[in-house]
mmCIF file of C-alpha atoms and ligand atoms in Angstrom:
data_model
loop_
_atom_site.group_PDB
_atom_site.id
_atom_site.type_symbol
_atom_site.label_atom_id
_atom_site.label_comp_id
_atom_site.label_asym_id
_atom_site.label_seq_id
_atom_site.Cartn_x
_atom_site.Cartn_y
_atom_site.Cartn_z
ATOM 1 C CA UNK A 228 24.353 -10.608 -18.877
ATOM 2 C CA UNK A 229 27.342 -12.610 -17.331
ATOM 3 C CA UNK A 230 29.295 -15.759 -16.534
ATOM 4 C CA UNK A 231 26.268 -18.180 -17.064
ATOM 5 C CA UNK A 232 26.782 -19.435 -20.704
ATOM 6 C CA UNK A 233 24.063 -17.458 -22.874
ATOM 7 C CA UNK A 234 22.257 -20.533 -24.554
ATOM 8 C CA UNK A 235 21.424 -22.628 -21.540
ATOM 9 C CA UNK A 236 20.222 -19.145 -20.251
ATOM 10 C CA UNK A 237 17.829 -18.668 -22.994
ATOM 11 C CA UNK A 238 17.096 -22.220 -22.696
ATOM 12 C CA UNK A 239 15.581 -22.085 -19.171
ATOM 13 C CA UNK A 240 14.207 -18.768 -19.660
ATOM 14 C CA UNK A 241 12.330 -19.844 -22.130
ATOM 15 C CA UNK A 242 10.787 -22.254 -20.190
ATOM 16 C CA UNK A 243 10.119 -20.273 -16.798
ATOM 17 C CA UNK A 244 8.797 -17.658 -19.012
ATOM 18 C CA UNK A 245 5.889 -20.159 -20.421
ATOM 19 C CA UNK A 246 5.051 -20.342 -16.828
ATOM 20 C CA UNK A 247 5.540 -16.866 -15.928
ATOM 21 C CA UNK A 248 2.273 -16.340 -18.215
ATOM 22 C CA UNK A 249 0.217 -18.655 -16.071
ATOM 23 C CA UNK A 250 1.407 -17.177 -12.973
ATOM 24 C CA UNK A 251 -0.048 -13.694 -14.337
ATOM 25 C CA UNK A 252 -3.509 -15.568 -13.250
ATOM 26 C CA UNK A 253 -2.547 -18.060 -10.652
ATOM 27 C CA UNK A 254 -4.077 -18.078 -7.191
ATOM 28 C CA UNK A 255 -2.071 -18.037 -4.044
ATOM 29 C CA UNK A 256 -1.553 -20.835 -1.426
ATOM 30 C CA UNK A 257 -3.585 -19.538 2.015
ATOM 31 C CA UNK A 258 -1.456 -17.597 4.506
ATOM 32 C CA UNK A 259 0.727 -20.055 6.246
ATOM 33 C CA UNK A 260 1.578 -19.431 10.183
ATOM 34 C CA UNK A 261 4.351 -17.086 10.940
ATOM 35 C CA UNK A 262 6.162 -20.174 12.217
ATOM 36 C CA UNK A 263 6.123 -21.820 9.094
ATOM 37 C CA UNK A 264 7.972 -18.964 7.397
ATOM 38 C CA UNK A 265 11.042 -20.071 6.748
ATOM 39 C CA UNK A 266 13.481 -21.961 4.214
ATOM 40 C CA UNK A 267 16.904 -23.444 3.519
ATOM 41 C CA UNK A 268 19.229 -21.380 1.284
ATOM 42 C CA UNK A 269 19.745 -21.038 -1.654
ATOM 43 C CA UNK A 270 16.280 -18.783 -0.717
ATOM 44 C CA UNK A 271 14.627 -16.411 -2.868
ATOM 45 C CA UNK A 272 11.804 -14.305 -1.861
ATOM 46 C CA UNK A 273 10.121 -11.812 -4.752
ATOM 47 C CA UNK A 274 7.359 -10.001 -4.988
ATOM 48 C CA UNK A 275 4.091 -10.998 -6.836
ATOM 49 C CA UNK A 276 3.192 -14.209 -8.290
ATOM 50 C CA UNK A 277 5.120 -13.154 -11.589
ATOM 51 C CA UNK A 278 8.607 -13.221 -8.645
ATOM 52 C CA UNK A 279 7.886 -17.482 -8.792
ATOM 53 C CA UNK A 280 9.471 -17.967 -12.339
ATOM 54 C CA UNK A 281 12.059 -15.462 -11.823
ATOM 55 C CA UNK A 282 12.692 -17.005 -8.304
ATOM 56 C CA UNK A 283 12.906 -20.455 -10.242
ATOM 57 C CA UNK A 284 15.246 -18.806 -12.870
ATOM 58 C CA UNK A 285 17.609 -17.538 -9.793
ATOM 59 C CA UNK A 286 17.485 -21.223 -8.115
ATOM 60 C CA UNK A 287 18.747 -22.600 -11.339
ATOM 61 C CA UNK A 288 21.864 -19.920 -11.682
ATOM 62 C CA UNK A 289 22.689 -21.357 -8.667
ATOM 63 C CA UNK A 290 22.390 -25.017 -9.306
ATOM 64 C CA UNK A 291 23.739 -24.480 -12.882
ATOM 65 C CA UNK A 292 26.881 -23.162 -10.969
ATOM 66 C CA UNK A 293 26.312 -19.383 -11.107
ATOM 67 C CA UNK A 294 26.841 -16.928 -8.456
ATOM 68 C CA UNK A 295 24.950 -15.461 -6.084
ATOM 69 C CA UNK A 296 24.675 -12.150 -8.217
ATOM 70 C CA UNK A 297 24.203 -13.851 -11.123
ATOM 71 C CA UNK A 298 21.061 -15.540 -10.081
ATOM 72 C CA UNK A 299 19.329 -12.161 -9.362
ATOM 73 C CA UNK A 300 20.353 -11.077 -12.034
ATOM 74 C CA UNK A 301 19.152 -13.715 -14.560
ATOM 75 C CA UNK A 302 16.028 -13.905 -12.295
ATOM 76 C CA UNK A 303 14.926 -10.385 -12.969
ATOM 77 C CA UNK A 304 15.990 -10.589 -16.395
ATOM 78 C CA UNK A 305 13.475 -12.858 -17.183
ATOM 79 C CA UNK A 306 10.858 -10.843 -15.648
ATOM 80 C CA UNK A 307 11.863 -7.538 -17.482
ATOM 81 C CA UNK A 308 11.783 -9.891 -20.578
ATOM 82 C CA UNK A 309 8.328 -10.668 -20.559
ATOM 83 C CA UNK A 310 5.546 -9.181 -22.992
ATOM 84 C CA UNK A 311 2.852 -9.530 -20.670
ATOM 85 C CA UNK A 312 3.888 -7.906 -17.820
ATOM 86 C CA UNK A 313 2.961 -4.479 -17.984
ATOM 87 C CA UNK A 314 4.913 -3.283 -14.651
ATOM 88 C CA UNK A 315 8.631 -4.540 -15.475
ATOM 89 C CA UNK A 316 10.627 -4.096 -18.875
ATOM 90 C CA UNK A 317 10.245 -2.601 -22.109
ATOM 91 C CA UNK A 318 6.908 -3.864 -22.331
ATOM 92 C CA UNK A 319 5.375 -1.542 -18.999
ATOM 93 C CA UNK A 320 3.730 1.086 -19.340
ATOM 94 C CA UNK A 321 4.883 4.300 -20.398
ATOM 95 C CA UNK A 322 5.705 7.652 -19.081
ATOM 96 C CA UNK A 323 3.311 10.599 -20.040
ATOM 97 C CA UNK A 324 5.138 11.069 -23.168
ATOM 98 C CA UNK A 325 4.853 7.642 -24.088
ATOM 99 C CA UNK A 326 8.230 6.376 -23.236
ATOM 100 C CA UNK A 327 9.007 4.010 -20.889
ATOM 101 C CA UNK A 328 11.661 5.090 -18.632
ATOM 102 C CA UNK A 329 13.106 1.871 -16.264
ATOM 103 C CA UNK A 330 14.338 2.021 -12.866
ATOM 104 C CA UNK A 331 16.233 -0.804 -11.119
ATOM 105 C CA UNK A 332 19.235 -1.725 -8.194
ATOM 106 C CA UNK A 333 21.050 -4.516 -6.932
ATOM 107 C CA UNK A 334 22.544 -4.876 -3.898
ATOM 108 C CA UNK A 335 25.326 -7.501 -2.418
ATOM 109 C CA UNK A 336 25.464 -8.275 1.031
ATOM 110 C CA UNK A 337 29.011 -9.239 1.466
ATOM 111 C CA UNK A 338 30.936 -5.583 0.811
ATOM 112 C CA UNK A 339 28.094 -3.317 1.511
ATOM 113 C CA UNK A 340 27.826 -3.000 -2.374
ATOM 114 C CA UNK A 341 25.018 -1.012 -4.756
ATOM 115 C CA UNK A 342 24.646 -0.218 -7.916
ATOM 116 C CA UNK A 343 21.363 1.596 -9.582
ATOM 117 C CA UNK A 344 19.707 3.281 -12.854
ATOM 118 C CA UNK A 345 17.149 5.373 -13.687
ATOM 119 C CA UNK A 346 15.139 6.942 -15.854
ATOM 120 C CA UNK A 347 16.488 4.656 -18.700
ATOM 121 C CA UNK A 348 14.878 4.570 -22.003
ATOM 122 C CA UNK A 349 15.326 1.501 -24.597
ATOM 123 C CA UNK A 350 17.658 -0.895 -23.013
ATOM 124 C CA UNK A 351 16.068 -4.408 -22.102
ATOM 125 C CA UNK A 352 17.350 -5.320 -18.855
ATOM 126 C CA UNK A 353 18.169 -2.253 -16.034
ATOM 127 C CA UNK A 354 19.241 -4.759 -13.607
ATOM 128 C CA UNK A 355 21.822 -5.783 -15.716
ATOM 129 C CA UNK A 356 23.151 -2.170 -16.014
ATOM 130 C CA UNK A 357 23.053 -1.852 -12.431
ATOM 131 C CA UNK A 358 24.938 -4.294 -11.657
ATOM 132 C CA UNK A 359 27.879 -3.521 -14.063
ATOM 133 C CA UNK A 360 28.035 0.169 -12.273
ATOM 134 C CA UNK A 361 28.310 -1.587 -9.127
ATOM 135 C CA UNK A 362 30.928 -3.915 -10.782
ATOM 136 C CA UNK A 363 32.589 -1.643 -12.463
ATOM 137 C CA UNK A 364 32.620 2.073 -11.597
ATOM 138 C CA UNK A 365 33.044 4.107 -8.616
ATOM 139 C CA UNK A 366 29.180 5.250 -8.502
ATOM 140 C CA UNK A 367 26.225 3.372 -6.957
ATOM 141 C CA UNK A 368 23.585 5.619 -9.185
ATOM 142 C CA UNK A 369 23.226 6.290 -12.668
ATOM 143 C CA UNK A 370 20.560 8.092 -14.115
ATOM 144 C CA UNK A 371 18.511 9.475 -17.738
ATOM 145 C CA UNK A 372 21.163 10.433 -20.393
ATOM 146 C CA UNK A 373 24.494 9.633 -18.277
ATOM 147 C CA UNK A 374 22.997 6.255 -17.422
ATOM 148 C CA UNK A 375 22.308 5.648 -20.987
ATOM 149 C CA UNK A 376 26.135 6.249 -22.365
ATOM 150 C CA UNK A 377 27.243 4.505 -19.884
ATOM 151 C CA UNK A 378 24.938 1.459 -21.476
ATOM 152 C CA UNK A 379 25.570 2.231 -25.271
ATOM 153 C CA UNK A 380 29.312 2.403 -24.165
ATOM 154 C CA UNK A 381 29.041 -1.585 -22.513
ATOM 155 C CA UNK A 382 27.216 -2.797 -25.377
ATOM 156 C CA UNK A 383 23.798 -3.570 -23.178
ATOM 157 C CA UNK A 384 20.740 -4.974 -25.379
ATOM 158 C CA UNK A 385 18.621 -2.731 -26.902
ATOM 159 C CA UNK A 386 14.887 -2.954 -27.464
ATOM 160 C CA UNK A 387 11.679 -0.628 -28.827
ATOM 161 C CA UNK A 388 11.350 2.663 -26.463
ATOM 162 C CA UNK A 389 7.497 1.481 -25.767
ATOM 163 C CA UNK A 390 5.629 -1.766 -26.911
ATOM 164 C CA UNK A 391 2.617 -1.549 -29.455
ATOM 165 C CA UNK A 392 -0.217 -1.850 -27.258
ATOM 166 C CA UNK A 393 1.018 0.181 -24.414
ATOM 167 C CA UNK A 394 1.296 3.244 -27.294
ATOM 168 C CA UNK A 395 -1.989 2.206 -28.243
ATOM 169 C CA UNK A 396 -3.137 2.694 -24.789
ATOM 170 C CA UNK A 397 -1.126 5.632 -24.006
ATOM 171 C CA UNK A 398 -2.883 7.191 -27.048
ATOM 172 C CA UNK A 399 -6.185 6.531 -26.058
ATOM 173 C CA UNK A 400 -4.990 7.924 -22.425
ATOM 174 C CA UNK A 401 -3.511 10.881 -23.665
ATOM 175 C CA UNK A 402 -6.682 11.633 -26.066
ATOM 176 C CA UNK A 403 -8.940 11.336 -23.296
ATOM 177 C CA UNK A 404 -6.590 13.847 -21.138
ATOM 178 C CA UNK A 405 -6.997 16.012 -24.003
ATOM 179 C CA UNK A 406 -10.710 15.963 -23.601
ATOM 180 C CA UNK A 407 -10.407 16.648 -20.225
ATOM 181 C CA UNK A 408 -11.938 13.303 -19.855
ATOM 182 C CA UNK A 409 -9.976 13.109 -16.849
ATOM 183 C CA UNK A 410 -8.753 9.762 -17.319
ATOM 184 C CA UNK A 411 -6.807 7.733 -14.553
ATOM 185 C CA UNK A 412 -3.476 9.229 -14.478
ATOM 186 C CA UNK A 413 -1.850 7.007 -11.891
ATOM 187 C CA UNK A 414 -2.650 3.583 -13.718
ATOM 188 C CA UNK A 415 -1.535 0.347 -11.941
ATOM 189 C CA UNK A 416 1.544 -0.840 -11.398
ATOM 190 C CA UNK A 417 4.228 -3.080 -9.727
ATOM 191 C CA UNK A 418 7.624 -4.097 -9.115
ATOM 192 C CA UNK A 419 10.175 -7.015 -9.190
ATOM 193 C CA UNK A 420 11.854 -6.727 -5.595
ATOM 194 C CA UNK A 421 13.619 -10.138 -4.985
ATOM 195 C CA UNK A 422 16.088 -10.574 -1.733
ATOM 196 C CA UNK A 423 17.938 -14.091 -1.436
ATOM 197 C CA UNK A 424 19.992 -16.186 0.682
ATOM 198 C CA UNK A 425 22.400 -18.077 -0.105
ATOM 199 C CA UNK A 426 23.965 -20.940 2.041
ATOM 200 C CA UNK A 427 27.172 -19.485 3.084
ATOM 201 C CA UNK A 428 24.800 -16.210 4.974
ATOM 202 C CA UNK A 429 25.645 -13.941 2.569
ATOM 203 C CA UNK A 430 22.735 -11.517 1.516
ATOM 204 C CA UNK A 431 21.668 -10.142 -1.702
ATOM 205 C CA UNK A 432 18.654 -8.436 -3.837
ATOM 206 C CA UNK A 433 17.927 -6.438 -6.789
ATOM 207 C CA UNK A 434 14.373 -4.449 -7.759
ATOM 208 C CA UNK A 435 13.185 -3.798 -11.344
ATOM 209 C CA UNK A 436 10.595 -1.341 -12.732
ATOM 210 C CA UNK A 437 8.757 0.859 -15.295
ATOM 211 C CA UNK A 438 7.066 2.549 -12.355
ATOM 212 C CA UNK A 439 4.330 4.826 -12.275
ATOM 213 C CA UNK A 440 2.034 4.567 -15.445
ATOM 214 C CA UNK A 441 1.944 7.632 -16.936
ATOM 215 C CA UNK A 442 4.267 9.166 -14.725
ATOM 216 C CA UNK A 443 5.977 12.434 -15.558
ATOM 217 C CA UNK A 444 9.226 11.746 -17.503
ATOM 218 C CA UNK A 445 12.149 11.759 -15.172
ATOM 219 C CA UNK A 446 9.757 11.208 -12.059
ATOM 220 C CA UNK A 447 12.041 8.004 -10.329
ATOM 221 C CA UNK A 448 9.937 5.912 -7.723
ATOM 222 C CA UNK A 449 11.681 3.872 -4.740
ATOM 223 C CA UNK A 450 12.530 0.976 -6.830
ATOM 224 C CA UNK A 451 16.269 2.307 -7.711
ATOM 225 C CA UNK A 452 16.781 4.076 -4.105
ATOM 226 C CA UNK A 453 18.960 2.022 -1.762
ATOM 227 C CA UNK A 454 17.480 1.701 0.978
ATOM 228 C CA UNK A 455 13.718 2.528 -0.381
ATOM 229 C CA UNK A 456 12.571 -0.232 -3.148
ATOM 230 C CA UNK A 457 15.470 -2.481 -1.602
ATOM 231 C CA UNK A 458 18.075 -2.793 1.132
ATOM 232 C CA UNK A 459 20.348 -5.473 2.399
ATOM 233 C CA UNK A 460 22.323 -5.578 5.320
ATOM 234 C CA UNK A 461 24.192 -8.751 5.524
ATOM 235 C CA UNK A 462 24.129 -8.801 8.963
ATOM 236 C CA UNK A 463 20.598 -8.689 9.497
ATOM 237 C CA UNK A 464 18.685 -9.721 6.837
ATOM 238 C CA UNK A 465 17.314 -7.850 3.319
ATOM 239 C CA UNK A 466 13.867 -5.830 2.425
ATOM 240 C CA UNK A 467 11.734 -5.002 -1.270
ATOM 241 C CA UNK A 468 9.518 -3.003 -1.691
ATOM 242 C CA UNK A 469 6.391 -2.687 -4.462
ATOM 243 C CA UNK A 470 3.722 -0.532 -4.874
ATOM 244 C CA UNK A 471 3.544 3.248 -4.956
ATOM 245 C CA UNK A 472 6.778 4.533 -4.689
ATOM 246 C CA UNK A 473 5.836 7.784 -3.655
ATOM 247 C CA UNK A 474 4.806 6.508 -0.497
ATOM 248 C CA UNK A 475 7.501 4.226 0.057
ATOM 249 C CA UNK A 476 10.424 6.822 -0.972
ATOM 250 C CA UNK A 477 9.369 9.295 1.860
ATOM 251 C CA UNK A 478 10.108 6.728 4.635
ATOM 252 C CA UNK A 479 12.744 4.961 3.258
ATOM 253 C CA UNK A 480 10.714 1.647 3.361
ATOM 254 C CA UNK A 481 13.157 -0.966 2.896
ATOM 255 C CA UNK A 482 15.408 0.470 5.197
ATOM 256 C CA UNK A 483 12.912 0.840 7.802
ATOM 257 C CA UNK A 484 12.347 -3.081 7.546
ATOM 258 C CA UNK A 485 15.436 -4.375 8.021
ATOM 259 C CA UNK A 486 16.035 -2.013 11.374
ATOM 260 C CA UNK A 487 12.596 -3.587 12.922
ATOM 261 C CA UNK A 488 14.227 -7.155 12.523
ATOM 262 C CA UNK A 489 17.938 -6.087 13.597
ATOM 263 C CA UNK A 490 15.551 -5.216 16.661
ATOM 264 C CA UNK A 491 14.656 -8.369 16.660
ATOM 265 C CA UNK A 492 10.940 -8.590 14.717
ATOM 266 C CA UNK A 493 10.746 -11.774 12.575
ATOM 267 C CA UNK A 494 10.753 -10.168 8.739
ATOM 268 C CA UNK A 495 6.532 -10.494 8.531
ATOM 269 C CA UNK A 496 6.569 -8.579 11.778
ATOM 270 C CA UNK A 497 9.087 -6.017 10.568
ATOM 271 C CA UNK A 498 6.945 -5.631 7.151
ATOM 272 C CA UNK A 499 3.840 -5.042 9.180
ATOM 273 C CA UNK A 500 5.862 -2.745 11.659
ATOM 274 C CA UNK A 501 7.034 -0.757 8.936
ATOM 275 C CA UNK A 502 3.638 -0.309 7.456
ATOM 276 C CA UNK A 503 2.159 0.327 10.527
ATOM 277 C CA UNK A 504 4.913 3.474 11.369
ATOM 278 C CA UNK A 505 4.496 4.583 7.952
ATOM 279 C CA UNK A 506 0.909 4.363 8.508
ATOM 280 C CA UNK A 507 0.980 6.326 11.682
ATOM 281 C CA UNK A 508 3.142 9.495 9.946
ATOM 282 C CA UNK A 509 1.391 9.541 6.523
ATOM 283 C CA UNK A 510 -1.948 12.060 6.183
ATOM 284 C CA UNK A 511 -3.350 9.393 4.233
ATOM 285 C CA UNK A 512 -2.848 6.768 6.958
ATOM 286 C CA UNK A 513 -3.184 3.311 4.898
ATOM 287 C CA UNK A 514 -4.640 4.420 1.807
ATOM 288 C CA UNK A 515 -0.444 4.038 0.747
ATOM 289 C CA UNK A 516 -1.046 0.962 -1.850
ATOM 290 C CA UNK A 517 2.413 -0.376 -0.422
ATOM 291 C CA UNK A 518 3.650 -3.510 0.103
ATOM 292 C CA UNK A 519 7.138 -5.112 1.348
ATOM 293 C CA UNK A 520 9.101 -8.848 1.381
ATOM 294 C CA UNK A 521 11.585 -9.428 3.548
ATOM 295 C CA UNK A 522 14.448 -12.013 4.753
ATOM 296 C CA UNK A 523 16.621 -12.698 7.330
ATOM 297 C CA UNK A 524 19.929 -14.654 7.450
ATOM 298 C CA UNK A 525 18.019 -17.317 9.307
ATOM 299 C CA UNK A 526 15.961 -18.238 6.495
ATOM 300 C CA UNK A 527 12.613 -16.622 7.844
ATOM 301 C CA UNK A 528 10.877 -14.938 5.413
ATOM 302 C CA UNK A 529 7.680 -12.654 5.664
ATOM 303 C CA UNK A 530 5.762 -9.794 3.735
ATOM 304 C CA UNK A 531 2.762 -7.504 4.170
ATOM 305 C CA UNK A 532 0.588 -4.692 2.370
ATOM 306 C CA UNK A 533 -1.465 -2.057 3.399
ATOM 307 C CA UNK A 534 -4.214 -3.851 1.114
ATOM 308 C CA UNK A 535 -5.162 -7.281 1.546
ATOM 309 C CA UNK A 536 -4.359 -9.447 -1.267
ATOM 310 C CA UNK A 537 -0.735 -8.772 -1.870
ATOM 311 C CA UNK A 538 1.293 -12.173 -2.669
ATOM 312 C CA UNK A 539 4.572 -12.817 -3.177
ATOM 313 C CA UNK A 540 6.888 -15.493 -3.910
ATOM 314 C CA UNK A 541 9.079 -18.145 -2.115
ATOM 315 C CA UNK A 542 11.521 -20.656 -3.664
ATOM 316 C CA UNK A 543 14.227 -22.783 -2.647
ATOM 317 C CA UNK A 544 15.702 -26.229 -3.161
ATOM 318 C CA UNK A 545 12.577 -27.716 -1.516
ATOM 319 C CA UNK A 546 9.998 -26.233 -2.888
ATOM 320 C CA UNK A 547 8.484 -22.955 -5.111
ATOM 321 C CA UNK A 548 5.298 -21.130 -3.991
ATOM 322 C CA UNK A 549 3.236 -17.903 -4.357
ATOM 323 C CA UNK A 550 2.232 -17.007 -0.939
ATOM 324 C CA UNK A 551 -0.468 -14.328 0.309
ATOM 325 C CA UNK A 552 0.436 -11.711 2.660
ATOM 326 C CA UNK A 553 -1.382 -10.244 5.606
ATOM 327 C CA UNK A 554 -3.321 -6.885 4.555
ATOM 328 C CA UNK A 555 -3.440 -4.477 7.111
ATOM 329 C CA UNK A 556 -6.584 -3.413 5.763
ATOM 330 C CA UNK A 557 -9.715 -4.944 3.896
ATOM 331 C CA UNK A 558 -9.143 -2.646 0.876
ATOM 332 C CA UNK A 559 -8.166 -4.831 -1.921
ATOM 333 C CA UNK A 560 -4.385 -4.464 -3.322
ATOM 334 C CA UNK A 561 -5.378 -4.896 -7.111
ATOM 335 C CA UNK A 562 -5.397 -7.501 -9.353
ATOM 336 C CA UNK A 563 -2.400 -9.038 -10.537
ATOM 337 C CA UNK A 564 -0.079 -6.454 -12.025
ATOM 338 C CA UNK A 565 -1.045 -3.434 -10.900
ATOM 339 C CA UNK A 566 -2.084 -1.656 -7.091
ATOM 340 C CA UNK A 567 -5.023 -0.007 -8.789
ATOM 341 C CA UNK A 568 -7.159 2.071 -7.145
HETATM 342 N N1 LIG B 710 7.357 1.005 -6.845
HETATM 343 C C1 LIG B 710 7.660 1.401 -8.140
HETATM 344 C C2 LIG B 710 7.449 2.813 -8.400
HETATM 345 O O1 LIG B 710 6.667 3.459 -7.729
HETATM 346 O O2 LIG B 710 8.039 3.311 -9.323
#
C-alpha cells in the first residue's frame, strides 16, 4: 500500500466496503444509449456491481490527493479485502488443493508500464505486489514461489491461505469428486478489471483474481496477462476483461479491444467486436462466458458479454452507477459473482 496515509485509507474502506455488501445484490440501472456513454475524468470503469465501491474508493484517492496509480490500487484493494466476495482475495475460492492461488496486473498508460503476479498463495492484496514489480524491478511478471519472495522480501500483508467456508466447501467438493459424484469442477467465478481516466489523458488499469474455482494449482487465467485480462494503450484508450479466462487468454481479449477502437469503434462497439471475432474463431462459438469494459481517452465508456446480464460499473465526479451490458446472446451470464453455467 502507498503514499495515501494508511488510517484515512482504512477509514473510507471501511465505509465503501459496508456498501460493497449491498452491491453483491443490487440491481442494475437499464442499458443507457451508446450516446450516453460517456464521462468526465477522473473516470473509472470496473467490472461487476462489486467494481462501484472500489470505483468510489479510486475517486476518493484522487480527491484525497493520491495518484493516478494509487487510486487503482486502493480501489482493488478494497475489493480483494472483502469476505464476501468469493471471486477476488483471500476469501475466493480455492484451487483443487484447497489453496487459493491470486492472479493480478496493473498497467500505466503514460510509459507503456506493467507489472503482474501469479499463482500467489497467502498475501492479501496481488495488485499491490504488482505494482511494486512494475515500480521497482526490471520484470513485468512474477509468478508461484519467485513471486512470493519477492513479497515476503517487501514486507506485503499476509493473510490465511483459504477462508473457512471456502475449505468447507472445497471439502464437500473434493468428497463428492471422490465419489465420483462428478461435482461441478469449473464453479463460478469473476474478476476485478478496472481501467480509468484521469483528467490530464493519461490511461491506467489493474485486474484482480482467484480465478477458476477449483482450478488446477498453477493453472493462471487472463487476469495477470497484459494484454488478455487488461491492456492500456494511452493513446487509444484501455480494456478488462472477466469471465473465463481460458477463453479470453487464447485471443488476447483485451488487446483485441483496444485495436477495434484505435480503428475507430466507440469502446461498447469494440467490446461487442471483440466478442463477436472471438465468437467467429472459437468451436464453441458464444458459449465463452466472457465479458469485457472498456475506455477511451475521450471519456466514452462501453462493455459487453457473450451472456446477457453482465453489469459493470461507472464512476466519476458526477455520478456512480452499476450499468448493464448488451449480451450477445439470451443465455444468462450468472448471478452476481460467478459466470456459472
Ligand atoms: N478471468 C479470470 C480467470 O479466468 O482466472
Amino acid at each position: 500500500m502507498s503514499a495515501m496515509p494508511r488510517r484515512r485509507f482504512l477509514a473510507a474502506a471501511t465505509a465503501t466496503l459496508a456498501s460493497s455488501k449491498a452491491l453483491h445484490r443490487a440491481s442494475a440501472a437499464p442499458m443507457p444509449p451508446v450516446s450516453e456513454l460517456s464521462g468526465r475524468a477522473p473516470l473509472f470503469v470496473s467490472t461487476w456491481p462489486f467494481g462501484k465501491p472500489a470505483n468510489e474508493r479510486a475517486l476518493l484517492t484522487i480527491q484525497s490527493g493520491g495518484g493516478a496509480l494509487d487510486a487503482v490500487e486502493h480501489g482493488i484493494n478494497l475489493t480483494e479485502a472483502d469476505p464476501s466476495n468469493p471471486s477476488v482475495g483471500l476469501a475466493g475460492i480455492p484451487n483443487s488443493e484447497g489453496v487459493v492461488q491470486l492472479d493480478a496486473c496493473i498497467m500505466s498508460g503514460p510509459g507503456h508500464k506493467a507489472g503482474a503476479v501469479a499463482a500467489v498463495e497467502g498475501f492479501r492484496h496481488p495488485i499491490s505486489i504488482a505494482r511494486r514489480v512494475m515500480e521497482t524491478t526490471k520484470h513485468v511478471f512474477l509468478v508461484g514461489e519467485g513471486a512470493m519472495e519477492f513479497a515476503r522480501q517487501h514486507d506485503f500483508e499476509r493473510g490465511p491461505k483459504v477462508s473457512p467456508g471456502q475449505r468447507e466447501a472445497w471439502r464437500k467438493w473434493k468428497d463428492a469428486e471422490a465419489r465420483k459424484a462428478r461435482p461441478k469442477a469449473d464453479k463460478g467465478h469473476d474478476t476485478i478489471a478496472m481501467v480509468a481516466l484521469m483528467p490530464d489523458g493519461n490511461l491506467y488499469g489493474g485486474c484482480s483474481t482467484s480465478g477458476r474455482g477449483y482450478k488446477l494449482p498453477g493453472r493462471v487465467g487472463d487476469s495477470p496477462i497484459i494484454g488478455s485480462g487488461l491492456y492500456v494503450d494511452n493513446e487509444v484508450g484501455a480494456a478488462g476483461a472477466t469471465g473465463i479466462g481460458e477463453n479470453v487468454m487464447r485471443f488476447c481479449g483485451s488487446f483485441l479491444v483496444v485495436e477495434f477502437m484505435r480503428q475507430g469503434l466507440h469502446p461498447q462497439d469494440a467490446c461487442i467486436e471483440a466478442i463477436r471475432r472471438i465468437a467467429r474463431l472459437d468451436p464453441q462459438g458464444f458459449d465463452l462466458s466472457i465479458n469485457f469494459v472498456a475506455l477511451d481517452r475521450k471519456g466514452r465508456f462501453g462493455a459487453a458479454g457473450t451472456g446477457s446480464g453482465f453489469e459493470y460499473a461507472v464512476t466519476s465526479p458526477d455520478s456512480s452507477r452499476v450499468l448493464q451490458s448488451p449480451g450477445l446472446t439470451s443465455a444468462s451470464t450468472g448471478p452476481v459473482g460467478g459466470n456459472q453455467k
